[in-house]
Short mmCIF file of C-alpha atoms and ligand atoms in Angstrom, two decimals:
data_model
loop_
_atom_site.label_atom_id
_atom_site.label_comp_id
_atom_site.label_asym_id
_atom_site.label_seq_id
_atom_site.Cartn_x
_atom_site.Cartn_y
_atom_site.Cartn_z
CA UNK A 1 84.78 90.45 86.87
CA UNK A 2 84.27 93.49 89.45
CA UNK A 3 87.51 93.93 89.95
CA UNK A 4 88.52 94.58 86.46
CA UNK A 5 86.11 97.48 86.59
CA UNK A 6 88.29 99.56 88.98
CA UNK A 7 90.06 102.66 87.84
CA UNK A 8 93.29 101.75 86.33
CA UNK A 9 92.11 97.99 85.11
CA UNK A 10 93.08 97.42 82.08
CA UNK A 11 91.57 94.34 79.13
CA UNK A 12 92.50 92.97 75.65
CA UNK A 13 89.74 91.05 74.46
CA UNK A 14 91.08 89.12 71.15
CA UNK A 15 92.78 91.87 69.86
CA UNK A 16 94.40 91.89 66.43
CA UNK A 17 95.96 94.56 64.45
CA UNK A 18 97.37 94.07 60.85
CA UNK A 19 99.52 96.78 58.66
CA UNK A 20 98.46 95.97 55.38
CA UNK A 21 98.23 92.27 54.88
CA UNK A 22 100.91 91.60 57.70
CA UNK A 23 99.78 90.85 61.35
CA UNK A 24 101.84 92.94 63.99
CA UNK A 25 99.69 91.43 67.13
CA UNK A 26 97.24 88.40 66.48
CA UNK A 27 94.69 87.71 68.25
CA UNK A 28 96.04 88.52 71.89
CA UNK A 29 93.84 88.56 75.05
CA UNK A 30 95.05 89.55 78.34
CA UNK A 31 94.52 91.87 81.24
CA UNK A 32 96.06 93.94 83.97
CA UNK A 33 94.79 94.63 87.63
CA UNK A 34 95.12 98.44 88.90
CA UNK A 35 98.11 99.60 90.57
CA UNK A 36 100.40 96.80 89.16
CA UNK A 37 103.30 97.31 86.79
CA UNK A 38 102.89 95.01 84.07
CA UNK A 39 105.67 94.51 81.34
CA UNK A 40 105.49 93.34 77.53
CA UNK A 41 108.45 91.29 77.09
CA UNK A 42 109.69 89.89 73.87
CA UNK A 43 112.15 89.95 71.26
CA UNK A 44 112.23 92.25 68.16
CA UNK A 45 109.13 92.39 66.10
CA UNK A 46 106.96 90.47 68.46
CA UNK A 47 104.55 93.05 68.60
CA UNK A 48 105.24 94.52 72.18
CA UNK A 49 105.28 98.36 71.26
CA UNK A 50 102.57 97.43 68.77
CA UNK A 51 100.26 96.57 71.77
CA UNK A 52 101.58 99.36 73.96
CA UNK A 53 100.59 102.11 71.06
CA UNK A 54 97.13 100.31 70.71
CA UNK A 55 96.41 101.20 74.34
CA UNK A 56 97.32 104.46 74.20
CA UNK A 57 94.88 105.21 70.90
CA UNK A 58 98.16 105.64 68.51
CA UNK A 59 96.58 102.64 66.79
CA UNK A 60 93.63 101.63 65.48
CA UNK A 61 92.41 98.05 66.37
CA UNK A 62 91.40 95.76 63.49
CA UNK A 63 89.81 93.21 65.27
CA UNK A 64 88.79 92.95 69.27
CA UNK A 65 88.48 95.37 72.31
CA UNK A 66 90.32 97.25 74.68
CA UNK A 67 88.88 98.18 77.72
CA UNK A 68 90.39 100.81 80.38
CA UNK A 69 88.89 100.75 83.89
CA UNK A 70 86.01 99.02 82.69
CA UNK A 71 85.29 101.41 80.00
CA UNK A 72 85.56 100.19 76.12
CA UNK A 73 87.95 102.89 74.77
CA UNK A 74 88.30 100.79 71.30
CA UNK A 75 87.23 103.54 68.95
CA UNK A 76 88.41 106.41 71.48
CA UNK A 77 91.45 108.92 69.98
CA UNK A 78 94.09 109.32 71.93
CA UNK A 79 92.99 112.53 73.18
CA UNK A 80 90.19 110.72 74.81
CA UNK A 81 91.90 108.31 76.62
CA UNK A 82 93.28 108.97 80.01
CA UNK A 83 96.80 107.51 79.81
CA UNK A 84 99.98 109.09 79.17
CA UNK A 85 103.15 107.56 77.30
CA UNK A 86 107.36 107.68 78.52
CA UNK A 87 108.88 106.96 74.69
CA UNK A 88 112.48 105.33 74.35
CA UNK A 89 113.73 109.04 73.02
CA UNK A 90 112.26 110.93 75.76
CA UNK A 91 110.95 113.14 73.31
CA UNK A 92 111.38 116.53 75.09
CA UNK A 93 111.07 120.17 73.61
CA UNK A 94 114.73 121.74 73.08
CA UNK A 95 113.13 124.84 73.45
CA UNK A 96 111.60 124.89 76.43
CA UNK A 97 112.91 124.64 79.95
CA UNK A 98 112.05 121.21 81.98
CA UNK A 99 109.41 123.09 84.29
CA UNK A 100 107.68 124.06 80.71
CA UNK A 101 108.28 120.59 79.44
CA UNK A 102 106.61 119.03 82.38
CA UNK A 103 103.30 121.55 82.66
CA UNK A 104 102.91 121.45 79.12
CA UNK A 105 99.68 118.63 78.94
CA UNK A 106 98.65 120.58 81.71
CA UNK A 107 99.07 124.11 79.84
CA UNK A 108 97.15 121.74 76.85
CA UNK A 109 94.63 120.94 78.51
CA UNK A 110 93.91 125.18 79.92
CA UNK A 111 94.84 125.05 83.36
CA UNK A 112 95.94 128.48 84.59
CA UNK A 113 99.77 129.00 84.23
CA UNK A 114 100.48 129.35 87.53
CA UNK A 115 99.28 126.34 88.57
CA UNK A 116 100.63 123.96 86.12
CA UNK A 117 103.86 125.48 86.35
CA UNK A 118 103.30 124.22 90.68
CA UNK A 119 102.22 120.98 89.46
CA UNK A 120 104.95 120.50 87.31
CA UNK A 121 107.76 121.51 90.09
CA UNK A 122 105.32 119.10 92.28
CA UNK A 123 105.95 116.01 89.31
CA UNK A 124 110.12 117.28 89.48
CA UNK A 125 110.25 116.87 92.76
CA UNK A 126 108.96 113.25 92.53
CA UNK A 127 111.74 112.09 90.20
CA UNK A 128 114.52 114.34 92.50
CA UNK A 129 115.01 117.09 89.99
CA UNK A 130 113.28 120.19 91.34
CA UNK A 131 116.42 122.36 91.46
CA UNK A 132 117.20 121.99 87.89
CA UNK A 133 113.74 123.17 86.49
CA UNK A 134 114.79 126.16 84.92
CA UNK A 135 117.91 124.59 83.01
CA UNK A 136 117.17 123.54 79.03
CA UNK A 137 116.63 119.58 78.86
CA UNK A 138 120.47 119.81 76.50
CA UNK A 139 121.85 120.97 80.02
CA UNK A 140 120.82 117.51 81.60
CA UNK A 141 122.19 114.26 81.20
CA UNK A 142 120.25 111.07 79.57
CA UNK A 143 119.04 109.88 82.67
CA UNK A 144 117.97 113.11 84.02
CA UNK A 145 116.48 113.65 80.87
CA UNK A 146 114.69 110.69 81.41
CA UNK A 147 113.14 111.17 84.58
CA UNK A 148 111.51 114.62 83.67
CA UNK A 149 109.88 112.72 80.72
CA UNK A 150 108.92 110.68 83.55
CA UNK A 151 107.41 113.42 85.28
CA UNK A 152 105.71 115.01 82.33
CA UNK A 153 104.09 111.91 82.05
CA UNK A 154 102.77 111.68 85.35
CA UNK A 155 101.60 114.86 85.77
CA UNK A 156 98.92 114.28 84.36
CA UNK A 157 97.96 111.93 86.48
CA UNK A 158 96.77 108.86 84.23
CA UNK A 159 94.47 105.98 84.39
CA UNK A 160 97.05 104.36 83.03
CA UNK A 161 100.95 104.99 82.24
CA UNK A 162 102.90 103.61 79.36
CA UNK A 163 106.56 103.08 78.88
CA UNK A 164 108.20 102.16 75.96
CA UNK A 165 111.50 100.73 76.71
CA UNK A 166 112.26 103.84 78.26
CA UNK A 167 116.20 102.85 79.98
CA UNK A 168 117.26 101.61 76.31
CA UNK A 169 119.38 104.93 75.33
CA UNK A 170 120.93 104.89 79.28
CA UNK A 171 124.12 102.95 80.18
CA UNK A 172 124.08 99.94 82.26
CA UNK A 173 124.69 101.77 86.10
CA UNK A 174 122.05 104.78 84.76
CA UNK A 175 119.70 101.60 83.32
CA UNK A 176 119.31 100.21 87.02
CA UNK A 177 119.64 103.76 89.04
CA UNK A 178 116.19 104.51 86.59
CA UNK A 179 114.48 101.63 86.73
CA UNK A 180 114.59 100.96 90.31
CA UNK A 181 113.26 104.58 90.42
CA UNK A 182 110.26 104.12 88.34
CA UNK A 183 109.39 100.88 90.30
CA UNK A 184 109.45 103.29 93.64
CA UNK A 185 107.71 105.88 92.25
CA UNK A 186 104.89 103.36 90.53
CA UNK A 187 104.45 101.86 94.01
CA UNK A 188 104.28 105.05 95.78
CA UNK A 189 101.59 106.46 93.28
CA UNK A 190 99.64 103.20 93.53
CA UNK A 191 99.92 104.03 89.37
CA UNK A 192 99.02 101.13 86.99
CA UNK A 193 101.75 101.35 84.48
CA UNK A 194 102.13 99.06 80.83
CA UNK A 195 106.36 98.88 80.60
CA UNK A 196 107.57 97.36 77.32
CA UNK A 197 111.34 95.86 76.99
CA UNK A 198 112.81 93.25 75.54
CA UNK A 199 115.28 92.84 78.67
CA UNK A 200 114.40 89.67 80.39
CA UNK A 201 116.36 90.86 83.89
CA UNK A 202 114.76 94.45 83.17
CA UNK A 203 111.22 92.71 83.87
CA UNK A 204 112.39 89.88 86.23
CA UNK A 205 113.15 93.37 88.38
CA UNK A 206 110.35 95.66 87.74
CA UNK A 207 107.39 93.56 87.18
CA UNK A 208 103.97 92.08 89.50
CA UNK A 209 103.20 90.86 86.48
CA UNK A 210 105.39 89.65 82.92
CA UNK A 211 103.52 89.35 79.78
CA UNK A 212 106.18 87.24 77.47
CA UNK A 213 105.09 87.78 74.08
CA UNK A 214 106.59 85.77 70.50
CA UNK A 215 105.58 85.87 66.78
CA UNK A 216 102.72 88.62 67.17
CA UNK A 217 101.51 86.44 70.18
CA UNK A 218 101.16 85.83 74.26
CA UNK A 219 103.20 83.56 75.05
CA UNK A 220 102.67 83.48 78.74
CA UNK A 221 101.61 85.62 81.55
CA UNK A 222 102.77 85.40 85.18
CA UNK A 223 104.32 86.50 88.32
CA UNK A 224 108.20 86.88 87.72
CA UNK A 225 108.95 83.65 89.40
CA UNK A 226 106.33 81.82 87.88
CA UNK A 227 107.62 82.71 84.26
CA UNK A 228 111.35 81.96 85.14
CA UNK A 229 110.20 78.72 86.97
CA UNK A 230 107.08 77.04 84.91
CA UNK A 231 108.25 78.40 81.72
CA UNK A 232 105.32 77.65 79.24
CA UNK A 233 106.77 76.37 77.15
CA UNK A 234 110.81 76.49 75.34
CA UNK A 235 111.02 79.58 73.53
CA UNK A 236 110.44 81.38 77.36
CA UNK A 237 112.92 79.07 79.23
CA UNK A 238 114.89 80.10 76.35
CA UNK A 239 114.47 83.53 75.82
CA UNK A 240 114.06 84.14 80.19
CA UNK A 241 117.23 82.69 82.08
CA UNK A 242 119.01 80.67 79.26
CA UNK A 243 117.64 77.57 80.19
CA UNK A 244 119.49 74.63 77.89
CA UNK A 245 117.16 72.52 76.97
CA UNK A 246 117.44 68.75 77.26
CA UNK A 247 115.62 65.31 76.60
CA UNK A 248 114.36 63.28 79.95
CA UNK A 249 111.52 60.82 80.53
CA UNK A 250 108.83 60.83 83.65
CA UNK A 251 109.23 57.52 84.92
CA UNK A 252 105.81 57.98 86.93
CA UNK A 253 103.69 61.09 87.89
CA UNK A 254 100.99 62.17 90.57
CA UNK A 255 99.48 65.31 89.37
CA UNK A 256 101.96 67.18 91.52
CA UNK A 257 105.14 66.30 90.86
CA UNK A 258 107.20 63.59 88.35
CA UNK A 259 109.87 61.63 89.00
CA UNK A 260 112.28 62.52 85.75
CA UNK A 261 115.35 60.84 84.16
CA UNK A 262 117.58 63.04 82.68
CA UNK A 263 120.67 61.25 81.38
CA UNK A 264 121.29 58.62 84.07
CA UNK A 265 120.45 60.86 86.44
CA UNK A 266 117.05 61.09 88.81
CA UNK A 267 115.17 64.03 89.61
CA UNK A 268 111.80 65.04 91.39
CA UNK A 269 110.34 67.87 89.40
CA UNK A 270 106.89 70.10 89.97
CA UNK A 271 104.79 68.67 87.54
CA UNK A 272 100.44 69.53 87.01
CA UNK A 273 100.17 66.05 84.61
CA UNK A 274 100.08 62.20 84.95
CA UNK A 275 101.95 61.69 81.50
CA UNK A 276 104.51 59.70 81.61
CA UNK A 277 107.29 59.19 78.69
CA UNK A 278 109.67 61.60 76.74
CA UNK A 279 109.19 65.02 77.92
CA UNK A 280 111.82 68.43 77.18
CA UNK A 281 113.38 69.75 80.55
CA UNK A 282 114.83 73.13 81.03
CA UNK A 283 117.94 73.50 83.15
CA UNK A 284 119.11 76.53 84.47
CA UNK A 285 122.41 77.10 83.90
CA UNK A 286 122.52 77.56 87.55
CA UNK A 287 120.62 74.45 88.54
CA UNK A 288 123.70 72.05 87.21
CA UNK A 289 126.87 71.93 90.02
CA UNK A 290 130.08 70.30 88.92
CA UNK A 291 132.75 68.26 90.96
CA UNK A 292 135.58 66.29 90.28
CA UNK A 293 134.50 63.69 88.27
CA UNK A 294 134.03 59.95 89.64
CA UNK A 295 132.84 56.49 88.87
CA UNK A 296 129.28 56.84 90.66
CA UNK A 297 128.31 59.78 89.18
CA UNK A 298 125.25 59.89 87.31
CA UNK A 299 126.23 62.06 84.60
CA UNK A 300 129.35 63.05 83.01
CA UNK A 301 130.95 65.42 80.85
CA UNK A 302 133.91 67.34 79.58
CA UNK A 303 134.88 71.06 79.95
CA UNK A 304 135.16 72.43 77.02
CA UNK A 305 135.03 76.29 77.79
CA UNK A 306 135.59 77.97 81.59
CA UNK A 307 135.13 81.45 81.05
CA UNK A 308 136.36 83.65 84.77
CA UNK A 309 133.85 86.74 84.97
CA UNK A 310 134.86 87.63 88.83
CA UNK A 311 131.53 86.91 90.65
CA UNK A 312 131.18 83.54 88.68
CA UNK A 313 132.41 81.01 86.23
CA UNK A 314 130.37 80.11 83.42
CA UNK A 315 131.06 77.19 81.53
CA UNK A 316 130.63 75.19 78.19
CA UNK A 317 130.20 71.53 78.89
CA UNK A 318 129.78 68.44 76.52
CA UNK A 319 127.75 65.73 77.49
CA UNK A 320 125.46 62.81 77.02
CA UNK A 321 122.53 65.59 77.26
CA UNK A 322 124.79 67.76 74.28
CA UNK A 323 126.09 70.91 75.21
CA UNK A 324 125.48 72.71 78.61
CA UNK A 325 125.84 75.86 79.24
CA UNK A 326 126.49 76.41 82.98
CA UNK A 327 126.82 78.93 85.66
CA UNK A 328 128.87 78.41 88.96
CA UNK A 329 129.11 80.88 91.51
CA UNK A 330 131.19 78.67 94.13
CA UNK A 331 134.55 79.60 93.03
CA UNK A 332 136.81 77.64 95.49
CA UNK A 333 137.06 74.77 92.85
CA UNK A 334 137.47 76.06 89.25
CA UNK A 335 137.89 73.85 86.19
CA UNK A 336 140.35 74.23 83.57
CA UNK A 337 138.95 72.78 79.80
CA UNK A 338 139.39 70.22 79.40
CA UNK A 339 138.74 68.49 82.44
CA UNK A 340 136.36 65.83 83.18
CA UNK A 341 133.26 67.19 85.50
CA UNK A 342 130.57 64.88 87.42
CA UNK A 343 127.26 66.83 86.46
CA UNK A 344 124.51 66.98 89.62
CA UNK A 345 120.67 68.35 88.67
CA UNK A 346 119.59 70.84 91.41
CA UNK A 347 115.47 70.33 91.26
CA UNK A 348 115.14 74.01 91.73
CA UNK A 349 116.24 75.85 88.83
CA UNK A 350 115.17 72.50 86.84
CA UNK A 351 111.43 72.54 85.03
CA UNK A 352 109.16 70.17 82.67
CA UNK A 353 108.57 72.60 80.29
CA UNK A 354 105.11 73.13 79.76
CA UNK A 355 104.34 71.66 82.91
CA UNK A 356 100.92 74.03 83.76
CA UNK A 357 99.46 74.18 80.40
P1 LIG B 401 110.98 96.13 68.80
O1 LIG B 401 111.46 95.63 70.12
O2 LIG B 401 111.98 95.89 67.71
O3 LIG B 401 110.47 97.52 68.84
P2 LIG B 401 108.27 95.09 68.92
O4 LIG B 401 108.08 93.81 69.63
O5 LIG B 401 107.92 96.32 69.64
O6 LIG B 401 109.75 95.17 68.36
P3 LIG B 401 106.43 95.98 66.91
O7 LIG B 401 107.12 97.28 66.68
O8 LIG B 401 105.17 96.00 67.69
O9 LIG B 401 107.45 94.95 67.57
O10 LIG B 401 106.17 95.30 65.50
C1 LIG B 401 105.40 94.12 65.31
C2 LIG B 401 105.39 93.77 63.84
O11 LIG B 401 104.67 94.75 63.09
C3 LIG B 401 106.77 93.69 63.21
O12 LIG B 401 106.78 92.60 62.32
C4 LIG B 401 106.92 95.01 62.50
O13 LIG B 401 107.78 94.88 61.39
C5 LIG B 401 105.49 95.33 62.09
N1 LIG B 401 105.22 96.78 62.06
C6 LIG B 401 105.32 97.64 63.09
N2 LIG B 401 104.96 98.90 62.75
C7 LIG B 401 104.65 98.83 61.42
C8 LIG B 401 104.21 99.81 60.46
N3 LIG B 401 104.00 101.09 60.80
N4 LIG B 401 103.98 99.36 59.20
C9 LIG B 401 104.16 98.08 58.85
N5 LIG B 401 104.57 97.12 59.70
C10 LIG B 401 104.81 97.49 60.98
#
């Protein structure tokens, strides 16, 4: 428990928050070590800005605890609380120029003019935009816009910084360009920061740690690469990678790993149980190669959409398992629809879903 103590620790202790008779968040519990980016990721309504707004005081808990570097801040305002929020709108003053947009907490909170207004060029600086601190935030584009809401956030220096989809009004190059950014910047700072989206490759990238939320709940909480490959269960293989999901069997398991059928075919597959029987399986549309179909292979099917996007093929394929969805980057052999594919299962990029619950 120490560790969760530190400056910048962060804990929801059964937390659930209700508008009315509706739950937005029910019953969640999780919690985040200092100097890691976590995200909230989910799909509309699941309660991920909900939870972000509840850390930062802009709601009041119904039920549970929050905690911030140790201390319980359940009942604080959001005055008291030392974390600052990056909204989706960037919220700046029109009528202010960015240097006064950035020193303004600081001006708030009565530190001298002069040295807010260094601060603040100090925080501009930090996100690359100390020459344009005297222009109006109209004179600056989205993402620059952005980045000194970025900086007016972490001038203050918080316990704890909050972002709230903040790429979502940027287009796609700008979205990457940003978000790369705040990772640097995050890392450099040592800064704990809570990051909601609902962009699955948004938190693959920017995340030590993914919090997949659904229906008001957690869903699962991991490393990147342990969400995408030990989804908990089908609605994240789903919802992280487009996994299709598929019927198999484990023909026998040690604890470690089971051997799986999946159509006629055989597969080894990281498994925590000893069950065996039916089980779900979620393949990656990545983890499925094609070739020219012939009699020994162990599953086959039918093209029946080959879709050319440059860098890859993707491809609709019927099958004993139903419809595939697959991905092929190896473009030396492309196939038309129509044509009649031999399906191999890659074990990586395949997973028992559910397999460390
Ligand atoms: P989105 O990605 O669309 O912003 P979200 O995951 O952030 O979704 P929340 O905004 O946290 O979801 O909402 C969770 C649930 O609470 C939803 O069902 C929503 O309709 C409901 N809700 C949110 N704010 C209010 C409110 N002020 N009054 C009533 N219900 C609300």
């Amino acid at each position: 428990m120490r560790k969760t103590q530190q400056r910048g620790s962060l804990a929801f202790e059964r937390v659930t928050k209700r508008y009315g008779k509706s739950v937005a968040v029910d019953d969640i519990s999780f919690s985040i070590e200092p100097k890691t980016l976590v995200t909230l990721l989910g799909p509309s309504g699941c309660g991920k800005t909900t939870t972000l707004r509840m850390i930062a005081g802009l709601e009041r808990v119904d039920e549970g605890r929050i905690s911030i570097g140790g201390r319980d801040v359940t009942e604080l305002s959001a005055a008291e609380r030392d974390v600052s929020m990056v909204f989706q709108s960037y919220a700046l003053f029109p009528h202010m120029s960015v240097v006064e947009n950035v020193a303004y907490g600081l001006t708030v909170a009565r530190q001298p003019k002069k040295l807010a207004r260094e601060r603040a060029l100090e925080a501009l600086a930090l996100v690359g935009l100390a020459d344009l601190a005297d222009r109006s935030p109209s004179e600056l584009s989205g993402g620059q816009q952005q980045r000194v809401a970025v900086a007016r956030a972490l001038v203050l220096e918080p316990e704890v910084l909050l972002l709230d989809e903040p790429l979502s009004n940027l287009d796609a190059k700008m979205r990457t360009r940003v978000r790369d950014e705040i990772r640097d910047l995050q890392l450099k700072l040592g800064l704990t920061a809570v990051y909601v989206t609902h962009d699955q490759e948004e938190a693959l990238a920017i995340s030590d740690q993914i919090v997949v939320m659904n229906r008001k709940k957690i869903v699962q909480q991991g490393s990147p690469r342990e969400i995408f490959e030990a989804p908990a269960d089908e609605f994240v293989a789903d919802f992280i990678g487009n996994a299709n999901l598929v019927d198999g069997e484990i023909r026998s398991a040690n604890g470690k790993t089971a051997n799986c059928l999946i159509g006629g075919a055989a597969v080894d597959l990281p498994y925590a149980g000893t069950r065996t029987g039916p089980v779900r399986i979620a393949l990656r549309p990545e983890a499925i190669a094609l070739q020219v179909a012939s009699g020994d292979a162990a599953l086959i099917g039918e093209v029946s959409r080959a879709t050319y996007l440059g860098r890859e093929m993707q491809y609709a394929i019927q099958s004993e398992l139903g419809e595939l969805f697959v991905v092929c980057h190896r473009l030396d052999q492309i196939f038309p629809r129509g044509a009649r594919v031999g399906l191999q299962l890659k074990a990586h990029g395949a997973a028992i879903v559910g397999a460390h619950a």
